[in-house]
PDB file of C-alpha atoms in Angstrom:
ATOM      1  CA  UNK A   1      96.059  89.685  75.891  1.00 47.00           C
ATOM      2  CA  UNK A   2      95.955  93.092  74.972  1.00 53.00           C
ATOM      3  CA  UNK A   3      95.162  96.445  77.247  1.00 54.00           C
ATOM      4  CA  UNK A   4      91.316  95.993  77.101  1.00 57.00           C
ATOM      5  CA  UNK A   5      91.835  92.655  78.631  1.00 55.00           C
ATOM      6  CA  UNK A   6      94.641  94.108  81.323  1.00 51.00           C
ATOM      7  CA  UNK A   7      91.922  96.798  81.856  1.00 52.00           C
ATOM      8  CA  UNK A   8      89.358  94.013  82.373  1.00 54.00           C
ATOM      9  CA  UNK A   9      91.591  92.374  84.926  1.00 50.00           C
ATOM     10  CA  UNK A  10      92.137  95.633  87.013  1.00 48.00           C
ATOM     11  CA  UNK A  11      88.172  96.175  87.672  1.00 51.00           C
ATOM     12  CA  UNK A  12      88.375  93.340  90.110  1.00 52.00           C
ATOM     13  CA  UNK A  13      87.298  94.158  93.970  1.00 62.00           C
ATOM     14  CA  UNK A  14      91.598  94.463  94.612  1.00 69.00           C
ATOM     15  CA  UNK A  15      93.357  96.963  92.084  1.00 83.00           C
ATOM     16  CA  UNK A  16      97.128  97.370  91.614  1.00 87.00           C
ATOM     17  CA  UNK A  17      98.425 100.151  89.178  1.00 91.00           C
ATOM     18  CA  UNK A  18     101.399 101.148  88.924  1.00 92.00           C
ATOM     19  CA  UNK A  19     103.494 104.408  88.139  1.00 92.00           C
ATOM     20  CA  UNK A  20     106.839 105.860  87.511  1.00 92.00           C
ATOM     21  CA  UNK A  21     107.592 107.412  90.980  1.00 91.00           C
ATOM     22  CA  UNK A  22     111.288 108.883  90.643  1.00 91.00           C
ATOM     23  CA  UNK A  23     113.784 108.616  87.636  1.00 91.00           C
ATOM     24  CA  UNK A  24     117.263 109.628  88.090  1.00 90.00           C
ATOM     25  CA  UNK A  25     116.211 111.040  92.002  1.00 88.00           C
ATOM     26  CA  UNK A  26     113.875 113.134  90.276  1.00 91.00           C
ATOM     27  CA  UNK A  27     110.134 113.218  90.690  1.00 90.00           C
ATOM     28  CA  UNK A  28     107.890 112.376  88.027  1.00 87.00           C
ATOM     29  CA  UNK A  29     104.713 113.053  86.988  1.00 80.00           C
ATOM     30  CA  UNK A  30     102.486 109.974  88.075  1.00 74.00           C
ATOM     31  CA  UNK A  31     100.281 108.679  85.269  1.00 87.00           C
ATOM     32  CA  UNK A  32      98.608 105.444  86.879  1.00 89.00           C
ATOM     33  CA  UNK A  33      98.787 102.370  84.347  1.00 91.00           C
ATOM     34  CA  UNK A  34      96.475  99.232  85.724  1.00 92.00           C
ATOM     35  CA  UNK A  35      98.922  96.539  86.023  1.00 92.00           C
ATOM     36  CA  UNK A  36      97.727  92.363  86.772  1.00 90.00           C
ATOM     37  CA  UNK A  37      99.102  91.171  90.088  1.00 87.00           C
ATOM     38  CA  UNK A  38     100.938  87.666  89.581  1.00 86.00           C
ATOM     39  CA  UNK A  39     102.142  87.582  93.225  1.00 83.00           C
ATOM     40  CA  UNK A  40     103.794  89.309  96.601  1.00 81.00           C
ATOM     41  CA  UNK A  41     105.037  89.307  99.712  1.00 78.00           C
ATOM     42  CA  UNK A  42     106.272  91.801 101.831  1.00 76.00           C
ATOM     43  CA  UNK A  43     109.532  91.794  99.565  1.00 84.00           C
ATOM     44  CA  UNK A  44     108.544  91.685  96.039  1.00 87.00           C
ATOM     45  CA  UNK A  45     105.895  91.855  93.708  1.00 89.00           C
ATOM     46  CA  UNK A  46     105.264  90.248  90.346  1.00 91.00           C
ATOM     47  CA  UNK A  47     103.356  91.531  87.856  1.00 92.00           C
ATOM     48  CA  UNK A  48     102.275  92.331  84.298  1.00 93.00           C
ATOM     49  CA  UNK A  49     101.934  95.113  82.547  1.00 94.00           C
ATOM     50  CA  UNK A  50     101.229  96.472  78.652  1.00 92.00           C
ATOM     51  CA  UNK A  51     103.998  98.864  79.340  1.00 90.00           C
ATOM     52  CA  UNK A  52     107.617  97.844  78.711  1.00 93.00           C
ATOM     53  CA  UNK A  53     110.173  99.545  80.939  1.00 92.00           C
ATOM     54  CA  UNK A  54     114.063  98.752  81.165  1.00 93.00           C
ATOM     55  CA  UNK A  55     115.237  97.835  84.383  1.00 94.00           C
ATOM     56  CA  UNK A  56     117.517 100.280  85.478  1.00 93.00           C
ATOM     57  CA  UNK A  57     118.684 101.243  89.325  1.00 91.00           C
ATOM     58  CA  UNK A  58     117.422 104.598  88.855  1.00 93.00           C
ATOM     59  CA  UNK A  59     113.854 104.118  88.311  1.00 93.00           C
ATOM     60  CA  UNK A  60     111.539 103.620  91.145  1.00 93.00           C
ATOM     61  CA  UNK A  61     108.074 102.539  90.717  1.00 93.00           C
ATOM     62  CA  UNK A  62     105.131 103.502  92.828  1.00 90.00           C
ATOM     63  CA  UNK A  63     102.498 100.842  92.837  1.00 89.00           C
ATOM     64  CA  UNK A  64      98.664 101.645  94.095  1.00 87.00           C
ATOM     65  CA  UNK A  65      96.849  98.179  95.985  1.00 84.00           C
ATOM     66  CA  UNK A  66      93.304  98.968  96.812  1.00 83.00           C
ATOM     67  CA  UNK A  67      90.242  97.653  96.917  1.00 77.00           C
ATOM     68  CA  UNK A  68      86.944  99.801  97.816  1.00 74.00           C
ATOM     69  CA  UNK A  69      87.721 100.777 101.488  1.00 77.00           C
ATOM     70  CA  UNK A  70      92.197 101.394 101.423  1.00 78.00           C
ATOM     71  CA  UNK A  71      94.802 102.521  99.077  1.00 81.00           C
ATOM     72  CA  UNK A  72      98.417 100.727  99.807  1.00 83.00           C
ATOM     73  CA  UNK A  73     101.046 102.704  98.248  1.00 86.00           C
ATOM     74  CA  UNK A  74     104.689 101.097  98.106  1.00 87.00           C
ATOM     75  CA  UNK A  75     107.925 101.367  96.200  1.00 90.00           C
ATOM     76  CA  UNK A  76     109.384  98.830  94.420  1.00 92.00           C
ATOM     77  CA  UNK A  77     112.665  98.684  92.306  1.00 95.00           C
ATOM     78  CA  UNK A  78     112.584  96.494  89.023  1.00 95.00           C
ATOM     79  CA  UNK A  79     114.846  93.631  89.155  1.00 96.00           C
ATOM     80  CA  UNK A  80     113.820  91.727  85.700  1.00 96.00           C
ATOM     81  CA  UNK A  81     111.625  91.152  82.939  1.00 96.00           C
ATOM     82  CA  UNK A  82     110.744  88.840  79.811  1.00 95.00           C
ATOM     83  CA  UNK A  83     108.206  89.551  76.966  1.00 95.00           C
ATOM     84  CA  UNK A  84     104.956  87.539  78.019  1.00 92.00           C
ATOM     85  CA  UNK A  85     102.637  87.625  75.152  1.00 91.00           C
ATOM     86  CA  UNK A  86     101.778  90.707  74.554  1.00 92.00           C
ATOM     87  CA  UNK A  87     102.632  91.969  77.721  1.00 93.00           C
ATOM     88  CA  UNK A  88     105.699  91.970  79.882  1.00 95.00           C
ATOM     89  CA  UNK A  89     106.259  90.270  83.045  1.00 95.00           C
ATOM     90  CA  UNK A  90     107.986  91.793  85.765  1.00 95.00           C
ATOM     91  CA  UNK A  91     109.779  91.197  89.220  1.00 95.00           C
ATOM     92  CA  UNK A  92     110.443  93.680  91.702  1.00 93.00           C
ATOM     93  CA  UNK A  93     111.709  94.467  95.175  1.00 92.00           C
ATOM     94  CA  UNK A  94     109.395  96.483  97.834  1.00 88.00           C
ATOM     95  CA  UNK A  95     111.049  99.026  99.437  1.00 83.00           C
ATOM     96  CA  UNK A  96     108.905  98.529 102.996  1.00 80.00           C
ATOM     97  CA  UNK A  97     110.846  99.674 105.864  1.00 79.00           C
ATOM     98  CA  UNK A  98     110.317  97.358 109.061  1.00 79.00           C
ATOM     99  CA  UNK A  99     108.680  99.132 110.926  1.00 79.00           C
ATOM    100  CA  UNK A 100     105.538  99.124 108.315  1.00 80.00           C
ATOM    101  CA  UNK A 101     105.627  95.635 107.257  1.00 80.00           C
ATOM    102  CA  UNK A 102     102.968  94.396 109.906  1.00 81.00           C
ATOM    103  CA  UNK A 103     100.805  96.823 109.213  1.00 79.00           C
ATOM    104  CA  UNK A 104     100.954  96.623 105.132  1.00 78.00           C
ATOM    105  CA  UNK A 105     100.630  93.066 105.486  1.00 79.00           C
ATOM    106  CA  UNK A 106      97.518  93.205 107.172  1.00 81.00           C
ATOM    107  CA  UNK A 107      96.435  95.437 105.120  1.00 78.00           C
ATOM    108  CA  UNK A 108      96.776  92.929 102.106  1.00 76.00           C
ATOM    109  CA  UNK A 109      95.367  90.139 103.610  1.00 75.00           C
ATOM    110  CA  UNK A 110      92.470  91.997 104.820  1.00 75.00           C
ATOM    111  CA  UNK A 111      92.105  92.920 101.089  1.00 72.00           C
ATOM    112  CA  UNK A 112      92.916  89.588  99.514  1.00 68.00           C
ATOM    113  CA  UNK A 113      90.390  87.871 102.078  1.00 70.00           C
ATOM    114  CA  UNK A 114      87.186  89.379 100.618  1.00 67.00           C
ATOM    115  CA  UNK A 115      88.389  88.129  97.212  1.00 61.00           C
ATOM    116  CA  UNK A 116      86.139  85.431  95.958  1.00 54.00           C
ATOM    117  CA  UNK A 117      88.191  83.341  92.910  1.00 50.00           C
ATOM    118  CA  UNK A 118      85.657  80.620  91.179  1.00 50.00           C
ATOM    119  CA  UNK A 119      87.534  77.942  90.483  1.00 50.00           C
ATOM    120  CA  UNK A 120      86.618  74.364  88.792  1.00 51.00           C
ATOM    121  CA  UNK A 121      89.179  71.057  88.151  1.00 54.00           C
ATOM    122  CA  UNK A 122      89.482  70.812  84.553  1.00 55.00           C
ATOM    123  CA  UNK A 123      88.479  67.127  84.979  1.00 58.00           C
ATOM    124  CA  UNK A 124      84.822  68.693  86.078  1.00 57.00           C
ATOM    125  CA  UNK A 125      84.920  71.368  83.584  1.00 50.00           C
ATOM    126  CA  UNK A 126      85.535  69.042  80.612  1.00 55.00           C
ATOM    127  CA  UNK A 127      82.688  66.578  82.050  1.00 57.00           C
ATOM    128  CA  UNK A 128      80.295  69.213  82.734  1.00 54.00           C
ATOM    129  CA  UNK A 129      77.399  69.973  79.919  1.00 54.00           C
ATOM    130  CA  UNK A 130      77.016  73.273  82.099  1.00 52.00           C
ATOM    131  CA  UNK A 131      80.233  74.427  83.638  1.00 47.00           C
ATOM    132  CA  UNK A 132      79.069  77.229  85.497  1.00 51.00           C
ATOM    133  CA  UNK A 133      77.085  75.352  87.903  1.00 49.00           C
ATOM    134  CA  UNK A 134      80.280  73.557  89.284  1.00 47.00           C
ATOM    135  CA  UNK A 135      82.157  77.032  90.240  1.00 46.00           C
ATOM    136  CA  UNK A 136      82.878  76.904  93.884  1.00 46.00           C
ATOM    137  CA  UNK A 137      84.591  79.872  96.331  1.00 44.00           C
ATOM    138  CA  UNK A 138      88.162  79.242  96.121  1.00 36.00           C
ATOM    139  CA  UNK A 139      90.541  81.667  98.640  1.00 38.00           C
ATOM    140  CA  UNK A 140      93.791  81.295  99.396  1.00 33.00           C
ATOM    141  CA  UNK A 141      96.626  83.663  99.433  1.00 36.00           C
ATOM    142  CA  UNK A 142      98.676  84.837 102.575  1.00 40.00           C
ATOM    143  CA  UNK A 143     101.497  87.009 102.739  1.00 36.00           C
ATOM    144  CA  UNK A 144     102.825  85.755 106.294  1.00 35.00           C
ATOM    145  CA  UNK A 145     104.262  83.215 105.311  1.00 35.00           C
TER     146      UNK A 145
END
C-alpha cells in the first residue's frame, strides 16, 4: 500500500490525520499527514501511517478525527511501532483528561455510527458470480466498552 492508497483510505465519511504537535516541549509547525485508523478507545489509538517516526518521550502527536459535521483533536504519545508493508504501524496513548472523556467518546460514536462498512463472508464472495450484490450494512464499533 503506498500513499495514494493511504490517501484513498482517508476520504472516507470519518478522517483521522495526524501531526507532530510538540517536540522537545516545543511547538511545531503542524503539517497534517492522513493516517488509517486500525482502532481506539478512550486510551489509545492504533494506526498507520506512510510516515516513519521514532518513538521517543518527547514527541507528542496531535491527531485530527472528523467527519463532515466535528473535528476531535487529541494528544497521543507513541508507545511502539513495526514496519507494516510499506507503511508503519503504530500504538499510542491519548492524553484525554477525565473530565473530557464522556464527551469525546460520544463524539466518536456519534461519528463511527453513520459509518456504513459493506461487508460479505468469503464463503459468499467466492460462490458469488456477482459479488457486489451480496454486500450488506455492517456497523459495529463502540468505544464504551
Amino acid at each position: 500500500m503506498n500513499s495514494k492508497n493511504l490517501q484513498e483510505w482517508a476520504d472516507l465519511k470519518l478522517n483521522v490525520h495526524m501531526y507532530i504537535q510538540e517536540f522537545h516541549g516545543k511547538m511545531v509547525d503542524r503539517k497534517r499527514r492522513p493516517v488509517l485508523l486500525l482502532g481506539m478507545d478512550t486510551q489509545a489509538i492504533t494506526f498507520l501511517s506512510d510516515l516513519n517516526l521514532p518513538v521517543l518521550s518527547e514527541m507528542l502527536l496531535g491527531l485530527d478525527v472528523e467527519d463532515s459535521r466535528v473535528c476531535v483533536r487529541l494528544q497521543a504519545k507513541l508507545q511502539w511501532k513495526q514496519p507494516f508493508g510499506e507503511l508503519t504501524l503504530y500504538h499510542s496513548n491519548l492524553h484525554i483528561q477525565e473530565d473530557q472523556t464522556l464527551y469525546i467518546t460520544g463524539q466518536l460514536n456519534r461519528m463511527l455510527t453513520e459509518i456504513e462498512f459493506e461487508a460479505v463472508s468469503r464463503f459468499d464472495y467466492g460462490k458469488a458470480s456477482d459479488p457486489s450484490h451480496q454486500l450488506k450494512p455492517y456497523r459495529y464499533i463502540d468505544f464504551t466498552a
